[in-house]
Short mmCIF file of C-alpha atoms and ligand atoms in Angstrom, two decimals:
data_model
loop_
_atom_site.label_atom_id
_atom_site.label_comp_id
_atom_site.label_asym_id
_atom_site.label_seq_id
_atom_site.Cartn_x
_atom_site.Cartn_y
_atom_site.Cartn_z
CA MET A 1 24.82 15.39 18.60
CA LEU A 2 27.99 13.32 18.60
CA PHE A 3 30.54 13.82 21.34
CA ILE A 4 34.20 13.30 20.44
CA SER A 5 36.04 11.67 23.31
CA SER A 6 38.71 14.13 24.64
CA SER A 7 40.86 11.14 25.62
CA SER A 8 41.54 10.41 21.96
CA ALA A 9 43.92 13.50 21.89
CA SER A 10 46.28 11.87 24.44
CA LEU A 11 46.62 8.58 22.59
CA HIS A 12 49.83 7.76 20.67
CA ARG A 13 49.33 7.34 16.91
CA PRO A 14 48.04 3.70 16.58
CA ARG A 15 45.67 4.11 19.55
CA ARG A 16 44.68 7.56 18.32
CA LEU A 17 43.72 6.07 14.95
CA ALA A 18 41.79 3.30 16.74
CA GLY A 19 39.93 5.95 18.73
CA LEU A 20 39.17 7.88 15.57
CA PHE A 21 37.89 4.73 13.89
CA THR A 22 35.68 3.96 16.88
CA TRP A 23 34.30 7.48 16.78
CA LEU A 24 33.60 7.33 13.07
CA LEU A 25 31.94 3.91 13.41
CA THR A 26 29.82 5.09 16.35
CA GLY A 27 28.85 8.22 14.52
CA THR A 28 27.81 6.27 11.48
CA LEU A 29 25.76 3.85 13.50
CA LEU A 30 24.06 6.67 15.42
CA LEU A 31 23.28 8.60 12.27
CA GLY A 32 22.16 5.40 10.62
CA ALA A 33 19.93 4.60 13.57
CA ALA A 34 18.51 8.11 13.48
CA SER A 35 17.61 7.84 9.81
CA CYS A 36 16.17 4.36 10.35
CA ALA A 37 13.99 5.77 13.11
CA THR A 38 12.16 7.76 10.44
CA LEU A 39 12.20 5.18 7.62
CA PRO A 40 10.36 1.86 7.78
CA ARG A 41 12.98 -0.58 9.08
CA PRO A 42 13.20 -3.54 6.64
CA ARG A 43 12.38 -6.80 8.40
CA GLY A 44 11.11 -10.33 7.93
CA VAL A 45 10.03 -11.06 4.40
CA GLY A 46 11.32 -7.65 3.33
CA MET A 47 14.76 -7.98 4.92
CA GLY A 48 17.38 -6.75 2.48
CA ALA A 49 14.83 -5.12 0.17
CA ALA A 50 15.45 -1.49 -0.77
CA PHE A 51 11.70 -0.79 -0.58
CA ALA A 52 8.94 -1.17 1.98
CA VAL A 53 7.12 -4.50 2.10
CA GLY A 54 3.69 -4.28 3.62
CA THR A 55 0.29 -5.78 4.21
CA CYS A 56 -3.23 -4.55 4.57
CA VAL A 57 -4.49 -4.75 8.15
CA ASN A 58 -7.92 -5.41 9.63
CA VAL A 59 -7.71 -3.48 12.90
CA GLY A 60 -10.28 -5.60 14.71
CA LYS A 61 -8.26 -8.72 13.90
CA LEU A 62 -5.04 -6.92 14.88
CA GLN A 63 -6.48 -6.34 18.34
CA ALA A 64 -7.99 -9.82 18.72
CA ASN A 65 -5.54 -12.23 17.06
CA ALA A 66 -2.04 -12.55 18.52
CA ALA A 67 -0.63 -14.64 15.64
CA TYR A 68 -1.91 -12.04 13.12
CA ARG A 69 -0.42 -9.21 15.17
CA THR A 70 3.00 -10.78 15.78
CA THR A 71 3.33 -11.77 12.13
CA ILE A 72 2.67 -8.17 11.04
CA GLU A 73 5.15 -6.82 13.59
CA ARG A 74 7.86 -9.28 12.56
CA GLU A 75 7.46 -9.41 8.81
CA PHE A 76 6.29 -6.06 7.42
CA SER A 77 7.55 -2.47 7.39
CA SER A 78 4.39 -0.88 5.97
CA VAL A 79 0.69 -1.19 6.79
CA THR A 80 -2.46 -0.19 4.92
CA ALA A 81 -5.88 -0.16 6.59
CA GLU A 82 -7.93 -2.78 4.74
CA THR A 83 -11.14 -0.89 5.54
CA ASP A 84 -10.66 1.34 8.61
CA MET A 85 -9.57 4.51 6.78
CA LYS A 86 -12.32 4.35 4.16
CA MET A 87 -15.15 6.86 4.04
CA ASP A 88 -17.85 4.37 5.11
CA VAL A 89 -15.88 3.76 8.33
CA ILE A 90 -14.39 7.21 8.88
CA GLN A 91 -17.56 9.24 8.19
CA PRO A 92 -20.49 6.85 8.82
CA ARG A 93 -22.89 9.79 8.96
CA LEU A 94 -22.61 13.33 7.63
CA ASN A 95 -20.23 15.34 9.86
CA THR A 96 -19.74 12.36 12.22
CA PHE A 97 -16.12 11.18 12.12
CA GLU A 98 -15.02 7.91 13.68
CA TRP A 99 -11.24 7.63 14.18
CA THR A 100 -10.94 4.90 16.81
CA LYS A 101 -9.74 1.99 14.70
CA ALA A 102 -7.68 4.06 12.29
CA ASP A 103 -5.94 5.76 15.22
CA ALA A 104 -5.23 2.34 16.74
CA LEU A 105 -3.50 1.29 13.52
CA VAL A 106 -1.43 4.47 13.40
CA ARG A 107 -0.37 3.91 17.05
CA PHE A 108 0.57 0.30 16.27
CA ALA A 109 2.60 1.34 13.25
CA ARG A 110 4.39 4.08 15.18
CA GLN A 111 5.22 1.59 17.95
CA HIS A 112 6.72 -0.81 15.40
CA ARG A 113 8.30 1.85 13.19
CA GLN A 114 6.18 0.94 10.23
CA ARG A 115 4.95 3.20 7.43
CA VAL A 116 1.22 3.81 7.16
CA HIS A 117 -0.16 4.02 3.61
CA GLY A 118 -3.50 5.84 3.60
CA HIS A 119 -6.31 4.02 1.77
CA ALA A 120 -8.60 5.33 0.24
CA LEU A 121 -9.98 8.85 0.30
CA VAL A 122 -12.38 8.50 -2.66
CA TRP A 123 -13.78 5.17 -3.83
CA HIS A 124 -17.27 4.27 -4.92
CA GLY A 125 -16.76 0.87 -3.22
CA SER A 126 -16.59 2.46 0.24
CA THR A 127 -18.91 5.44 -0.10
CA PRO A 128 -21.39 5.32 2.78
CA LYS A 129 -25.06 4.88 1.98
CA TRP A 130 -25.96 8.39 3.25
CA VAL A 131 -23.80 9.90 0.50
CA GLU A 132 -25.95 8.26 -2.13
CA GLN A 133 -28.94 10.19 -0.77
CA PHE A 134 -27.03 13.46 -0.20
CA PRO A 135 -29.41 16.15 -1.54
CA GLY A 136 -26.99 18.98 -2.37
CA ASP A 137 -26.26 20.81 -5.63
CA THR A 138 -22.85 20.70 -7.32
CA ALA A 139 -21.38 23.20 -4.88
CA ALA A 140 -22.64 21.15 -1.94
CA TRP A 141 -21.22 17.93 -3.41
CA ASP A 142 -17.91 19.68 -3.98
CA GLY A 143 -17.99 20.79 -0.35
CA LEU A 144 -18.74 17.25 0.77
CA LEU A 145 -15.81 15.85 -1.21
CA ARG A 146 -13.48 18.55 0.06
CA GLN A 147 -14.61 18.23 3.68
CA HIS A 148 -14.09 14.46 3.76
CA ILE A 149 -10.67 14.59 2.16
CA GLN A 150 -9.32 17.53 4.14
CA THR A 151 -10.77 16.35 7.47
CA THR A 152 -9.30 12.87 7.00
CA VAL A 153 -5.88 13.95 5.70
CA GLY A 154 -5.76 16.68 8.34
CA HIS A 155 -6.60 14.28 11.15
CA PHE A 156 -3.66 11.99 10.34
CA LYS A 157 -1.35 14.88 9.34
CA LYS A 158 2.27 13.75 9.65
CA GLN A 159 1.42 10.17 10.68
CA VAL A 160 0.18 9.21 7.23
CA LYS A 161 2.51 10.55 4.58
CA ALA A 162 0.96 8.87 1.54
CA TRP A 163 -2.61 8.42 0.32
CA ASP A 164 -4.56 6.57 -2.31
CA VAL A 165 -6.53 9.70 -3.17
CA VAL A 166 -8.77 8.16 -5.83
CA ASN A 167 -9.25 4.41 -6.12
CA GLU A 168 -10.64 2.57 -9.16
CA ALA A 169 -12.01 5.46 -11.22
CA LEU A 170 -11.82 3.59 -14.54
CA GLU A 171 -13.81 1.09 -16.57
CA GLY A 172 -12.07 -1.75 -18.39
CA ASP A 173 -11.98 0.33 -21.59
CA GLY A 174 -10.12 3.12 -19.79
CA SER A 175 -13.06 5.53 -19.60
CA LEU A 176 -14.10 7.11 -16.31
CA SER A 177 -16.67 5.05 -14.41
CA HIS A 178 -19.95 6.79 -13.73
CA THR A 179 -19.70 6.55 -9.96
CA VAL A 180 -21.68 8.62 -7.48
CA TRP A 181 -18.91 11.24 -7.48
CA TYR A 182 -18.81 11.36 -11.30
CA ASN A 183 -22.57 11.65 -11.47
CA HIS A 184 -22.64 14.70 -9.16
CA LEU A 185 -19.37 16.44 -10.03
CA GLY A 186 -18.57 15.16 -13.52
CA PRO A 187 -15.08 14.01 -14.60
CA SER A 188 -13.53 16.87 -12.63
CA TYR A 189 -14.08 15.03 -9.31
CA VAL A 190 -10.71 13.31 -9.77
CA ALA A 191 -8.84 16.60 -10.16
CA ARG A 192 -10.81 18.13 -7.29
CA ALA A 193 -9.91 15.19 -5.03
CA PHE A 194 -6.19 15.46 -5.72
CA ARG A 195 -6.28 19.24 -5.37
CA TYR A 196 -8.00 19.03 -1.97
CA ALA A 197 -5.63 16.34 -0.74
CA ARG A 198 -2.62 18.39 -1.86
CA GLN A 199 -3.94 21.48 -0.07
CA ALA A 200 -4.38 19.45 3.13
CA ALA A 201 -0.95 17.82 2.99
CA PRO A 202 1.45 19.58 0.59
CA GLN A 203 4.29 17.15 1.38
CA ALA A 204 2.28 13.93 1.18
CA LEU A 205 2.75 11.36 -1.59
CA LEU A 206 -0.52 11.18 -3.51
CA PHE A 207 -1.40 8.07 -5.50
CA TYR A 208 -3.91 6.97 -8.08
CA ASN A 209 -4.76 3.30 -7.31
CA ASP A 210 -6.47 0.77 -9.56
CA TRP A 211 -6.76 -2.90 -10.52
CA ASP A 212 -6.09 -4.53 -13.90
CA ILE A 213 -3.89 -1.65 -15.06
CA GLU A 214 -0.96 -4.05 -15.05
CA GLY A 215 -2.02 -5.40 -18.41
CA GLU A 216 -1.02 -3.91 -21.72
CA GLY A 217 -4.43 -2.69 -22.72
CA ALA A 218 -7.04 -0.01 -22.63
CA LYS A 219 -7.28 0.32 -18.86
CA LEU A 220 -3.59 1.12 -18.42
CA ASN A 221 -3.81 3.57 -21.32
CA GLY A 222 -6.89 5.10 -19.69
CA ALA A 223 -4.96 5.54 -16.45
CA LEU A 224 -2.03 7.13 -18.27
CA ALA A 225 -4.42 9.48 -20.08
CA LEU A 226 -6.08 10.41 -16.78
CA LEU A 227 -2.69 11.14 -15.24
CA ALA A 228 -1.71 13.22 -18.26
CA ARG A 229 -4.92 15.27 -17.93
CA LEU A 230 -4.22 15.88 -14.27
CA LYS A 231 -0.65 16.91 -15.04
CA ALA A 232 -1.88 19.29 -17.74
CA GLN A 233 -4.04 20.95 -15.06
CA GLY A 234 -0.98 21.40 -12.86
CA ILE A 235 -2.07 18.69 -10.42
CA ARG A 236 0.81 16.60 -9.08
CA VAL A 237 0.21 12.89 -8.69
CA ASP A 238 3.26 11.27 -7.10
CA GLY A 239 2.57 7.62 -7.73
CA VAL A 240 0.48 4.85 -9.16
CA GLY A 241 -0.83 1.88 -7.19
CA PHE A 242 -1.06 -1.31 -9.23
CA GLN A 243 -3.35 -3.36 -7.00
CA LEU A 244 -2.19 -6.59 -8.69
CA HIS A 245 -4.96 -8.93 -7.65
CA THR A 246 -3.45 -11.55 -9.91
CA SER A 247 -2.96 -15.28 -10.37
CA VAL A 248 -0.19 -17.73 -11.12
CA GLY A 249 -1.29 -17.80 -14.76
CA ALA A 250 -0.53 -14.10 -15.30
CA SER A 251 2.51 -12.80 -17.20
CA VAL A 252 5.14 -11.13 -15.03
CA GLY A 253 6.60 -9.72 -18.25
CA THR A 254 3.39 -7.82 -18.94
CA VAL A 255 3.28 -6.50 -15.38
CA SER A 256 6.92 -5.48 -15.67
CA ALA A 257 6.32 -3.57 -18.89
CA ALA A 258 3.40 -1.67 -17.31
CA MET A 259 5.45 -0.80 -14.22
CA GLN A 260 8.38 0.36 -16.34
CA LYS A 261 6.09 2.54 -18.48
CA VAL A 262 4.68 4.29 -15.42
CA ALA A 263 8.09 4.63 -13.76
CA ALA A 264 9.52 6.15 -16.94
CA LEU A 265 6.87 8.87 -16.68
CA GLY A 266 8.29 9.77 -13.26
CA TYR A 267 5.70 8.13 -11.01
CA LEU A 268 6.40 6.05 -7.92
CA VAL A 269 5.24 2.46 -8.41
CA HIS A 270 3.36 0.76 -5.58
CA LEU A 271 2.25 -2.84 -5.96
CA SER A 272 -0.52 -1.99 -3.55
CA GLU A 273 -2.83 -4.99 -3.01
CA VAL A 274 -0.95 -8.09 -4.15
CA ASP A 275 -2.53 -11.51 -3.93
CA VAL A 276 -1.68 -14.39 -6.25
CA GLU A 277 -4.58 -16.79 -6.79
CA LEU A 278 -3.97 -20.50 -7.28
CA ASN A 279 -7.62 -21.33 -7.90
CA ARG A 280 -8.86 -18.40 -10.01
CA GLN A 281 -11.22 -20.51 -12.11
CA GLY A 282 -12.23 -22.68 -9.17
CA GLN A 283 -10.42 -25.49 -10.99
CA LEU A 284 -9.18 -26.92 -7.69
CA GLY A 285 -12.77 -27.56 -6.69
CA ALA A 286 -13.39 -27.91 -2.99
CA ALA A 287 -9.77 -28.77 -2.18
CA THR A 288 -8.96 -28.04 1.46
CA GLN A 289 -5.25 -27.62 0.76
CA PRO A 290 -3.53 -26.40 -2.41
CA PRO A 291 -1.56 -28.98 -4.43
CA ALA A 292 2.23 -28.82 -4.04
CA GLU A 293 2.70 -27.94 -7.70
CA ALA A 294 0.37 -24.95 -7.36
CA LEU A 295 2.37 -23.72 -4.37
CA ALA A 296 5.56 -24.15 -6.37
CA GLN A 297 4.05 -22.12 -9.23
CA GLN A 298 3.11 -19.38 -6.74
CA ARG A 299 6.66 -19.35 -5.36
CA GLN A 300 8.09 -18.89 -8.84
CA PHE A 301 5.56 -16.18 -9.70
CA VAL A 302 6.34 -14.19 -6.55
CA ARG A 303 10.07 -14.59 -7.10
CA ASP A 304 9.82 -13.34 -10.67
CA LEU A 305 7.50 -10.49 -9.67
CA VAL A 306 9.89 -9.22 -6.98
CA ALA A 307 12.86 -9.56 -9.34
CA ALA A 308 10.95 -7.58 -11.98
CA TYR A 309 10.01 -4.92 -9.41
CA ARG A 310 13.67 -4.51 -8.48
CA GLN A 311 14.42 -3.75 -12.10
CA LEU A 312 12.62 -0.43 -11.63
CA PRO A 313 14.75 2.64 -10.92
CA PRO A 314 15.29 2.55 -7.12
CA ALA A 315 13.82 6.04 -6.81
CA ARG A 316 10.52 4.72 -8.20
CA GLN A 317 10.27 1.72 -5.88
CA TYR A 318 7.64 2.82 -3.35
CA GLY A 319 6.98 -0.72 -2.16
CA ILE A 320 5.08 -3.97 -2.39
CA THR A 321 1.99 -4.45 -0.23
CA PHE A 322 0.16 -7.76 0.08
CA TRP A 323 -3.59 -7.69 0.52
CA GLY A 324 -3.65 -9.79 3.64
CA VAL A 325 -1.34 -11.70 5.93
CA SER A 326 -2.41 -15.35 5.84
CA ASP A 327 -4.56 -17.30 3.40
CA GLY A 328 -7.18 -17.38 6.13
CA ASP A 329 -7.39 -13.56 6.04
CA THR A 330 -7.90 -13.07 2.31
CA TRP A 331 -10.92 -11.14 1.08
CA LEU A 332 -10.99 -13.50 -1.89
CA ARG A 333 -12.55 -16.38 0.02
CA GLY A 334 -15.65 -14.31 0.66
CA PHE A 335 -15.60 -12.69 -2.75
CA LYS A 336 -15.08 -15.85 -4.82
CA HIS A 337 -16.92 -18.34 -2.58
CA HIS A 338 -14.34 -21.02 -3.23
CA PRO A 339 -11.07 -22.07 -1.59
CA GLU A 340 -8.12 -19.77 -2.28
CA TRP A 341 -4.56 -19.54 -0.98
CA PRO A 342 -3.19 -16.27 -2.46
CA LEU A 343 -0.82 -14.94 0.21
CA LEU A 344 2.60 -15.55 1.80
CA PHE A 345 1.45 -17.28 5.00
CA ASP A 346 -0.83 -20.29 5.54
CA GLU A 347 -3.81 -20.37 7.91
CA GLN A 348 -1.44 -21.09 10.81
CA TYR A 349 0.66 -18.04 9.90
CA GLN A 350 3.53 -20.26 8.75
CA PRO A 351 5.55 -19.08 5.73
CA LYS A 352 4.55 -20.77 2.48
CA PRO A 353 6.85 -21.49 -0.48
CA ALA A 354 5.75 -18.08 -1.85
CA TYR A 355 7.51 -16.51 1.17
CA GLU A 356 10.74 -18.18 0.05
CA GLY A 357 9.96 -16.98 -3.45
CA PHE A 358 9.83 -13.41 -2.19
CA ARG A 359 13.18 -13.82 -0.43
CA GLU A 360 14.68 -15.31 -3.60
CA GLY A 361 13.33 -12.33 -5.58
CA VAL A 362 14.98 -9.91 -3.16
CA ALA A 363 18.30 -11.76 -3.58
CA ALA A 364 18.08 -12.11 -7.36
CA PRO A 365 20.65 -10.13 -9.39
CA VAL A 366 19.32 -6.89 -10.88
CA VAL A 367 20.09 -7.01 -14.58
CA ALA A 368 21.05 -3.54 -15.86
CA ARG A 369 18.41 -2.39 -18.36
O1 G3I B 1 -17.12 -4.41 9.94
C1 G3I B 1 -18.38 -4.85 9.41
C2 G3I B 1 -19.08 -5.75 10.42
O2 G3I B 1 -19.41 -4.99 11.57
C3 G3I B 1 -20.36 -6.33 9.77
O3 G3I B 1 -20.96 -7.24 10.68
C4 G3I B 1 -19.96 -7.06 8.49
C5 G3I B 1 -21.14 -7.68 7.79
O4 G3I B 1 -21.88 -6.66 7.17
O5 G3I B 1 -19.33 -6.12 7.58
C6 G3I B 1 -18.12 -5.62 8.13
O6 G3I B 1 -17.56 -4.71 7.21
C7 G3I B 1 -17.00 -5.34 6.06
C8 G3I B 1 -15.52 -4.89 5.96
O7 G3I B 1 -14.92 -5.41 4.78
C9 G3I B 1 -14.71 -5.35 7.16
O8 G3I B 1 -14.59 -6.72 7.16
C10 G3I B 1 -17.75 -4.82 4.83
O9 G3I B 1 -19.07 -5.35 4.86
C11 G3I B 1 -17.06 -5.33 3.58
O10 G3I B 1 -17.64 -4.73 2.44
C12 G3I B 1 -15.57 -4.89 3.60
O11 G3I B 1 -14.95 -5.46 2.46
C13 G3I B 1 -13.68 -4.85 2.13
C14 G3I B 1 -13.84 -4.17 0.75
O12 G3I B 1 -12.56 -3.69 0.30
C15 G3I B 1 -14.78 -2.99 0.82
O13 G3I B 1 -14.24 -2.01 1.71
C16 G3I B 1 -12.64 -5.96 2.06
O14 G3I B 1 -12.41 -6.47 3.37
C17 G3I B 1 -11.35 -5.42 1.47
O15 G3I B 1 -10.39 -6.47 1.28
C18 G3I B 1 -11.62 -4.76 0.12
O16 G3I B 1 -10.43 -4.24 -0.36
C19 G3I B 1 -10.53 -3.62 -1.65
C20 G3I B 1 -9.61 -2.41 -1.67
O17 G3I B 1 -9.97 -1.52 -0.64
C21 G3I B 1 -9.66 -1.73 -3.04
N1 G3I B 1 -9.29 -2.70 -4.08
C22 G3I B 1 -10.13 -3.90 -4.10
C23 G3I B 1 -10.07 -4.60 -2.76
C24 G3I B 1 -10.88 -5.87 -2.78
O18 G3I B 1 -12.24 -5.56 -2.95
#
């Protein structure tokens, strides 16, 4: 509610206009502040970007590591639970739900006016062991899928407005992987999952998320075919997450073409798990620090990637999320068993050249397509 000062009526013309201007300016700022209170406030690396810039978060580290926590507060306007909203954490045993860490992340995000992106309701990579031995028939498996999705989405209700409903359902050739859900429910498990999520949160943004769909090949075409099948069944998918676990050798042009293709079909585009490897083949051996030229390459790659992302229609720009804060936090070091420096901050949480690259990408001119 904006209150117009009654004193403005008694002012002579110039002062009356000044009063009016003050009122208009105040009103705008208040309204602006109100809308910002509900939207992720751009900050840090994302300052000036018209889309959310986020990171995945390990809640245990968030609670234990001050540098990790303050960097996330300062630099990012969106957070994704790296593991703490996955089925193996949320439902460690049948009908036993564990919300502690996920709720802590939601509280943190609310305190810092950050968006929470829900990840991931259905993924074979985070299906708890007990599911593998679940003895039910098709109806029971359907009930299990529905219960997990609707309990999880229902628990977070309005605090998590977007979900990766199904993660990594495809093989490299674009066919559906024969995961535990496929084996018990057939190809329809994907449609069932989106249907159950939509029933639980009609207003939520529902995403299909996958890796290596940023190429120009069979896997992207498989994803587009999957989305088309879902659409033909009347199931609304709002967006596509390109994980983009990539490397400095990759082609930004190819990524751009894939993003544009998906955006043209009306989907939001989320670069959902970005890391940019410098040492993908292990060619840097046991180096303890990356060479300067590799860091320069990473800066250029990130700059070009952000510039390409900004070429998307603004209405399709859901955001860019990095899969980790500092190089010391990356999952890749455990996965690849060799040194890797794929993120925006170094082990001391200091911005790397890639951070500057991101800022340069945000400032780059958007060339009309
Ligand atoms: O928390 C337990 C700890 O109590 C235990 O002592 C330890 C050793 O067993 O494991 C810890 O859990 C690990 C968890 O990360 C938390 O650190 C799991 O074993 C480990 O499997 C899990 O790895 C995560 C993986 O997804 C599986 O959930 C990675 O951190 C995470 O970066 C990775 O992220 C995935 C995306 O969700 C989907 N896209 C691919 C991406 C990379 O694999």
